[in-house]
Short mmCIF file of C-alpha atoms and ligand atoms in Angstrom, two decimals:
data_model
loop_
_atom_site.label_atom_id
_atom_site.label_comp_id
_atom_site.label_asym_id
_atom_site.label_seq_id
_atom_site.Cartn_x
_atom_site.Cartn_y
_atom_site.Cartn_z
CA MET A 1 -3.50 -1.11 -18.13
CA SER A 2 -2.98 -3.77 -15.47
CA VAL A 3 -1.16 -3.36 -12.20
CA LEU A 4 0.96 -6.15 -10.74
CA VAL A 5 0.73 -6.29 -6.93
CA VAL A 6 3.05 -8.43 -4.81
CA GLY A 7 3.13 -8.52 -1.01
CA SER A 8 1.82 -10.36 2.02
CA ILE A 9 -1.57 -12.04 2.31
CA ALA A 10 -2.43 -12.53 5.96
CA LEU A 11 -4.92 -13.50 8.60
CA ASP A 12 -4.79 -10.66 11.13
CA THR A 13 -5.93 -10.22 14.70
CA VAL A 14 -6.53 -6.56 15.49
CA LYS A 15 -7.29 -4.95 18.86
CA THR A 16 -8.31 -1.32 19.32
CA PRO A 17 -9.31 0.32 22.62
CA PHE A 18 -12.92 -0.53 21.71
CA GLU A 19 -12.98 -3.80 19.75
CA GLU A 20 -10.98 -6.92 18.97
CA HIS A 21 -11.37 -9.19 15.94
CA ALA A 22 -9.44 -12.33 15.00
CA ASP A 23 -8.62 -14.09 11.71
CA LEU A 24 -9.39 -11.10 9.52
CA LEU A 25 -8.32 -10.87 5.90
CA GLY A 26 -5.17 -8.73 5.91
CA GLY A 27 -1.70 -8.39 4.47
CA SER A 28 -0.10 -5.64 2.41
CA ALA A 29 -1.00 -7.26 -0.94
CA SER A 30 -4.64 -7.84 0.02
CA TYR A 31 -5.20 -4.18 0.88
CA ALA A 32 -3.15 -2.95 -2.08
CA ALA A 33 -4.80 -5.24 -4.62
CA ILE A 34 -8.34 -4.41 -3.51
CA GLY A 35 -7.47 -0.68 -3.47
CA ALA A 36 -5.97 -0.84 -6.98
CA SER A 37 -8.92 -2.86 -8.31
CA PHE A 38 -11.16 0.22 -8.09
CA PHE A 39 -9.24 1.66 -11.05
CA SER A 40 -7.30 -1.05 -12.90
CA PRO A 41 -7.24 -4.81 -13.47
CA VAL A 42 -4.84 -6.39 -10.98
CA ASN A 43 -2.42 -9.32 -11.24
CA LEU A 44 -1.85 -10.58 -7.69
CA VAL A 45 1.34 -12.37 -6.59
CA GLY A 46 1.46 -13.87 -3.09
CA VAL A 47 1.20 -17.00 -1.00
CA VAL A 48 -1.44 -18.43 1.34
CA GLY A 49 -1.63 -21.66 3.33
CA THR A 50 -4.17 -24.43 3.03
CA ASP A 51 -6.13 -22.86 5.91
CA PHE A 52 -6.89 -19.70 3.87
CA PRO A 53 -10.68 -19.31 3.70
CA ALA A 54 -12.20 -19.77 0.24
CA GLN A 55 -14.45 -16.76 0.85
CA HIS A 56 -11.37 -14.46 0.76
CA VAL A 57 -10.29 -15.94 -2.57
CA GLU A 58 -13.83 -15.31 -3.83
CA PHE A 59 -13.62 -11.70 -2.66
CA PHE A 60 -10.45 -11.17 -4.73
CA ARG A 61 -12.11 -12.86 -7.69
CA SER A 62 -15.24 -10.71 -7.34
CA ARG A 63 -13.00 -7.65 -7.76
CA GLN A 64 -11.62 -9.01 -11.09
CA ILE A 65 -8.23 -9.67 -9.51
CA ASP A 66 -6.25 -12.23 -11.53
CA LEU A 67 -5.08 -15.03 -9.23
CA ALA A 68 -2.69 -16.96 -11.52
CA GLY A 69 0.18 -15.66 -9.33
CA LEU A 70 -1.41 -16.70 -6.03
CA GLN A 71 0.39 -19.75 -4.61
CA THR A 72 -1.19 -22.10 -2.08
CA ALA A 73 1.52 -23.78 -0.03
CA GLU A 74 1.27 -26.67 2.43
CA GLY A 75 0.98 -25.13 5.91
CA LYS A 76 -0.64 -22.13 7.58
CA THR A 77 -1.18 -18.63 6.18
CA PHE A 78 1.02 -15.76 7.46
CA ARG A 79 -0.49 -14.38 10.69
CA TRP A 80 -0.03 -10.96 12.22
CA SER A 81 -1.53 -9.44 15.36
CA GLY A 82 -1.46 -5.81 16.43
CA GLU A 83 -2.92 -3.55 19.10
CA TYR A 84 -3.77 0.13 18.74
CA MET A 85 -3.59 2.63 21.58
CA LEU A 86 -6.13 5.40 22.20
CA ASP A 87 -3.98 7.48 19.84
CA MET A 88 -4.49 5.21 16.87
CA ASN A 89 -1.26 6.45 15.29
CA VAL A 90 0.44 4.28 17.92
CA ARG A 91 0.41 0.53 17.32
CA GLU A 92 2.21 -2.39 18.91
CA THR A 93 2.81 -5.62 17.03
CA ARG A 94 1.71 -8.41 19.38
CA SER A 95 2.79 -11.40 17.27
CA VAL A 96 3.97 -12.46 13.84
CA GLU A 97 3.82 -16.04 12.53
CA LEU A 98 5.56 -16.27 9.17
CA ASN A 99 4.23 -19.78 8.38
CA VAL A 100 4.15 -20.31 4.57
CA PHE A 101 5.61 -16.82 4.10
CA GLU A 102 8.94 -18.05 5.49
CA HIS A 103 9.83 -19.95 2.30
CA PHE A 104 7.93 -17.73 -0.16
CA THR A 105 9.64 -16.97 -3.46
CA PRO A 106 7.45 -14.85 -5.73
CA ALA A 107 7.25 -16.57 -9.12
CA LEU A 108 5.65 -14.55 -11.92
CA PRO A 109 3.41 -16.38 -14.38
CA ASP A 110 4.60 -15.61 -17.95
CA GLY A 111 1.59 -13.41 -18.60
CA TYR A 112 2.57 -11.09 -15.71
CA ARG A 113 6.09 -10.21 -16.83
CA GLU A 114 5.02 -7.32 -19.03
CA THR A 115 2.49 -5.74 -16.65
CA PRO A 116 3.08 -2.00 -17.21
CA CYS A 117 2.59 -0.79 -13.65
CA VAL A 118 4.08 -2.58 -10.62
CA LEU A 119 3.32 -2.15 -6.94
CA LEU A 120 5.83 -3.84 -4.66
CA ALA A 121 3.73 -3.76 -1.50
CA ASN A 122 5.41 -4.29 1.84
CA ILE A 123 7.52 -7.47 1.87
CA GLY A 124 11.26 -8.05 2.24
CA PRO A 125 13.28 -5.99 -0.26
CA ASN A 126 15.09 -9.16 -1.40
CA LEU A 127 11.72 -10.48 -2.62
CA GLN A 128 10.83 -7.10 -4.15
CA ASN A 129 14.13 -7.22 -6.08
CA HIS A 130 13.39 -10.78 -7.13
CA VAL A 131 10.06 -9.69 -8.66
CA LEU A 132 11.76 -6.94 -10.68
CA ASP A 133 14.39 -9.45 -11.88
CA GLN A 134 11.56 -11.37 -13.56
CA MET A 135 9.97 -8.39 -15.30
CA THR A 136 10.41 -6.77 -18.67
CA ARG A 137 11.02 -3.08 -17.86
CA PRO A 138 7.62 -1.80 -16.63
CA LYS A 139 6.39 1.73 -17.29
CA PHE A 140 6.21 2.66 -13.61
CA ILE A 141 7.34 0.91 -10.41
CA VAL A 142 6.04 1.82 -6.96
CA ALA A 143 7.52 0.29 -3.79
CA ASP A 144 6.42 0.36 -0.16
CA THR A 145 8.59 -0.62 2.78
CA MET A 146 8.64 -0.63 6.59
CA ASP A 147 10.95 0.00 9.56
CA LEU A 148 11.72 -3.73 9.89
CA TRP A 149 13.45 -3.85 6.50
CA ILE A 150 15.28 -0.55 7.05
CA ASN A 151 16.66 -2.11 10.23
CA ILE A 152 17.43 -5.68 9.12
CA ALA A 153 17.72 -5.58 5.30
CA ARG A 154 19.16 -2.15 4.49
CA PRO A 155 21.60 -3.40 1.79
CA ASP A 156 18.73 -5.11 -0.10
CA LEU A 157 16.61 -1.98 0.25
CA LEU A 158 19.45 0.24 -1.02
CA ARG A 159 19.80 -2.10 -4.03
CA LEU A 160 16.06 -1.77 -4.71
CA LEU A 161 15.78 2.02 -4.53
CA PRO A 162 17.53 2.89 -7.84
CA ARG A 163 15.23 0.38 -9.56
CA VAL A 164 11.94 2.00 -8.48
CA ASP A 165 10.22 5.17 -9.71
CA LEU A 166 8.34 5.97 -6.50
CA LEU A 167 9.05 4.93 -2.90
CA ILE A 168 6.24 5.21 -0.34
CA LEU A 169 7.02 5.16 3.37
CA ASN A 170 5.80 6.82 6.55
CA ASP A 171 7.40 9.71 8.42
CA SER A 172 9.19 7.66 11.09
CA GLU A 173 10.51 5.27 8.43
CA ALA A 174 11.78 8.20 6.35
CA ARG A 175 13.64 9.53 9.39
CA LEU A 176 15.02 6.07 10.20
CA LEU A 177 16.25 5.58 6.63
CA THR A 178 17.91 8.99 6.29
CA GLN A 179 18.72 10.04 9.88
CA GLN A 180 17.14 13.41 9.06
CA THR A 181 14.76 15.21 11.41
CA SER A 182 13.22 17.36 8.69
CA LEU A 183 10.89 15.45 6.39
CA ILE A 184 11.76 17.89 3.61
CA LYS A 185 15.43 16.94 3.91
CA ALA A 186 14.45 13.27 4.26
CA GLY A 187 12.43 13.40 1.02
CA ALA A 188 15.40 14.87 -0.84
CA ALA A 189 17.81 12.37 0.77
CA ILE A 190 15.64 9.43 -0.32
CA ARG A 191 15.45 10.75 -3.86
CA ALA A 192 19.25 10.87 -3.84
CA LEU A 193 19.19 7.11 -3.12
CA GLY A 194 17.45 6.44 -6.45
CA PRO A 195 13.66 6.90 -6.71
CA LYS A 196 12.56 9.77 -8.93
CA TYR A 197 9.60 10.39 -6.63
CA VAL A 198 8.99 9.86 -2.91
CA VAL A 199 5.78 9.90 -0.87
CA ILE A 200 6.09 10.34 2.89
CA LYS A 201 2.86 9.45 4.73
CA LYS A 202 2.00 11.22 7.96
CA GLY A 203 -0.89 9.09 9.21
CA GLU A 204 -3.93 11.19 10.03
CA HIS A 205 -2.02 14.29 8.87
CA GLY A 206 -1.84 13.41 5.18
CA ALA A 207 1.07 12.81 2.83
CA LEU A 208 3.93 14.67 1.13
CA LEU A 209 4.96 14.05 -2.48
CA PHE A 210 8.50 14.92 -3.60
CA GLY A 211 9.80 15.21 -7.16
CA GLN A 212 12.72 17.08 -8.67
CA ASP A 213 12.20 20.66 -7.43
CA GLN A 214 8.51 19.80 -7.01
CA PHE A 215 6.52 19.31 -3.84
CA PHE A 216 2.89 18.59 -3.02
CA SER A 217 1.29 18.35 0.41
CA CYS A 218 -2.00 16.43 0.59
CA GLY A 219 -4.13 16.79 3.69
CA ALA A 220 -5.98 13.82 5.18
CA TYR A 221 -9.74 13.52 5.14
CA PRO A 222 -11.10 14.66 8.53
CA LEU A 223 -12.73 11.44 9.74
CA GLU A 224 -14.52 11.41 13.08
CA ASP A 225 -14.55 7.64 13.57
CA ILE A 226 -11.57 5.49 12.74
CA HIS A 227 -12.36 1.86 13.47
CA ASP A 228 -9.22 0.09 12.23
CA PRO A 229 -6.20 1.88 10.72
CA THR A 230 -4.60 -1.42 9.65
CA GLY A 231 -3.69 -1.40 5.97
CA ALA A 232 -4.33 2.32 5.46
CA GLY A 233 -0.85 2.68 3.95
CA ASP A 234 -1.28 -0.37 1.73
CA THR A 235 -4.71 0.81 0.55
CA PHE A 236 -3.21 4.25 -0.16
CA ALA A 237 -0.45 2.65 -2.25
CA GLY A 238 -2.97 0.42 -4.03
CA GLY A 239 -5.31 3.29 -4.87
CA LEU A 240 -2.39 5.41 -6.07
CA ALA A 241 -0.88 2.68 -8.27
CA GLY A 242 -4.28 1.53 -9.56
CA TRP A 243 -5.27 5.04 -10.59
CA LEU A 244 -1.87 5.64 -12.25
CA GLY A 245 -2.22 2.33 -14.08
CA ALA A 246 -5.46 3.55 -15.63
CA GLN A 247 -3.84 6.69 -17.14
CA ASP A 248 -2.37 6.94 -20.64
CA GLY A 249 0.98 8.50 -21.45
CA PRO A 250 4.01 9.22 -19.28
CA VAL A 251 3.70 9.55 -15.50
CA THR A 252 4.21 13.21 -14.63
CA PHE A 253 4.33 15.00 -11.29
CA ASP A 254 0.89 16.39 -12.01
CA LEU A 255 -0.57 12.92 -12.55
CA LEU A 256 1.09 11.81 -9.33
CA ARG A 257 -0.64 14.62 -7.41
CA HIS A 258 -3.98 13.21 -8.54
CA ALA A 259 -2.86 9.69 -7.70
CA VAL A 260 -1.91 10.75 -4.17
CA VAL A 261 -5.39 12.20 -3.69
CA PHE A 262 -7.07 9.01 -4.99
CA GLY A 263 -4.84 6.92 -2.70
CA SER A 264 -5.87 9.12 0.22
CA VAL A 265 -9.56 8.76 -0.69
CA LEU A 266 -9.39 4.96 -0.64
CA ALA A 267 -7.34 4.85 2.58
CA SER A 268 -9.81 7.18 4.29
CA TYR A 269 -12.66 4.81 3.47
CA ASN A 270 -10.76 1.69 4.45
CA VAL A 271 -10.18 2.80 8.06
CA GLU A 272 -13.94 3.24 8.58
CA ALA A 273 -14.29 -0.51 9.29
CA PHE A 274 -12.15 -3.48 10.31
CA SER A 275 -10.06 -5.39 7.78
CA LEU A 276 -11.31 -4.80 4.22
CA GLU A 277 -15.00 -4.70 5.13
CA ARG A 278 -15.59 -1.13 3.96
CA MET A 279 -14.14 -1.98 0.55
CA ARG A 280 -16.91 -4.54 -0.03
CA THR A 281 -19.61 -1.89 -0.17
CA LEU A 282 -17.60 1.06 -1.50
CA THR A 283 -18.80 2.32 -4.89
CA MET A 284 -17.07 4.44 -7.54
CA GLN A 285 -19.66 7.09 -6.77
CA ASP A 286 -18.43 7.17 -3.14
CA VAL A 287 -14.85 7.49 -4.42
CA ASP A 288 -15.78 10.37 -6.73
CA THR A 289 -17.73 12.14 -3.97
CA ARG A 290 -14.82 12.08 -1.54
CA TYR A 291 -12.38 13.04 -4.30
CA ALA A 292 -14.49 16.16 -4.86
CA ASP A 293 -14.43 16.82 -1.09
CA PHE A 294 -10.64 16.53 -1.12
CA ARG A 295 -10.40 19.05 -3.95
CA LEU A 296 -12.47 21.52 -1.96
CA MET A 297 -10.44 20.89 1.19
CA GLN A 298 -7.15 21.32 -0.61
CA GLN A 299 -8.37 24.43 -2.40
CA PHE A 300 -6.20 23.67 -5.38
CA GLU A 301 -7.01 23.10 -9.00
CA LEU A 302 -6.55 19.56 -10.19
CA ILE A 303 -6.39 19.37 -13.96
CA ASP A 304 -8.86 16.73 -15.13
P1 AMP B 1 0.01 -1.34 7.71
O1 AMP B 1 -1.14 -1.02 8.62
O2 AMP B 1 0.01 -0.52 6.47
O3 AMP B 1 1.31 -1.34 8.43
O4 AMP B 1 -0.21 -2.83 7.18
C1 AMP B 1 -0.65 -3.82 8.03
C2 AMP B 1 -0.66 -5.14 7.29
O5 AMP B 1 0.70 -5.54 7.02
C3 AMP B 1 -1.31 -6.24 8.11
O6 AMP B 1 -2.45 -6.69 7.42
C4 AMP B 1 -0.23 -7.31 8.23
O7 AMP B 1 -0.73 -8.60 7.94
C5 AMP B 1 0.86 -6.92 7.25
N1 AMP B 1 2.21 -7.11 7.78
C6 AMP B 1 2.62 -6.96 9.05
N2 AMP B 1 3.94 -7.22 9.17
C7 AMP B 1 4.38 -7.57 7.94
C8 AMP B 1 5.65 -7.96 7.38
N3 AMP B 1 6.74 -8.07 8.14
N4 AMP B 1 5.73 -8.22 6.07
C9 AMP B 1 4.62 -8.11 5.29
N5 AMP B 1 3.41 -7.76 5.73
C10 AMP B 1 3.27 -7.49 7.04
#
């Protein structure tokens, strides 16, 4: 089963206390699509400018990502720059240049409208709604969001939530959205806004999955060296949605537990190098090895 991924495609400049790199492949859709491509064919919807390097397009193509939904617009690609502190959970956005993203309207090629699994990676909730308007009811819809949209586009986000099956957001965003201190209360409060399931990410401390009267806490892989945390959340969402897309039958809480672990596996690899570099060499054998490590760490039985 294919997964439709829509979001930003960017050229990023990233500074950590130890290194700085400019003009890297980035954007929520880039990370999510590459993450999902480990498990499912991907239909990518996004926009780039005429300055977007051909080698990045080739990278998507080499991962069997369908690019019929990738628009090239006159102008420059979306650019984002961020700086991490010594505590890499803390990041400051240094600059954002919307460029061609400013007038982006996601248009779905006809062949994409019936994609069974949808991942609305981080973009404005008005655009996420617009994508769903163009789709025949998919089997499962996952959405990601960020603090910016909770602050400036709350009505659009509240309109989106009843339309999605799973919302993914991080702990501070969950608190911002619900005004709850407790993440357990926040998870329940978000479910009351519409999504059947909610994942709250806690950076290097793992992720929480909420369903109706069901709860799963997934630890994070204990990495010694994190080189670039950018896109960890998007890679997590991509791995999760891609793995779900590859499963038959209805999406159950138990399947979602597995999907959360696979999302965590991919995210843990992605932060080992800048941009998407680690994804270029990652093999399915690596994924399976770390999945087995996660099972041991969690000390729970995953039904295969
Ligand atoms: P994350 O580390 O998960 O927050 O994702 C970082 C990625 O999100 C970077 O590659 C950025 O290019 C992209 N990004 C940053 N701000 C935005 C935004 N407002 N809308 C869409 N994507 C963004």
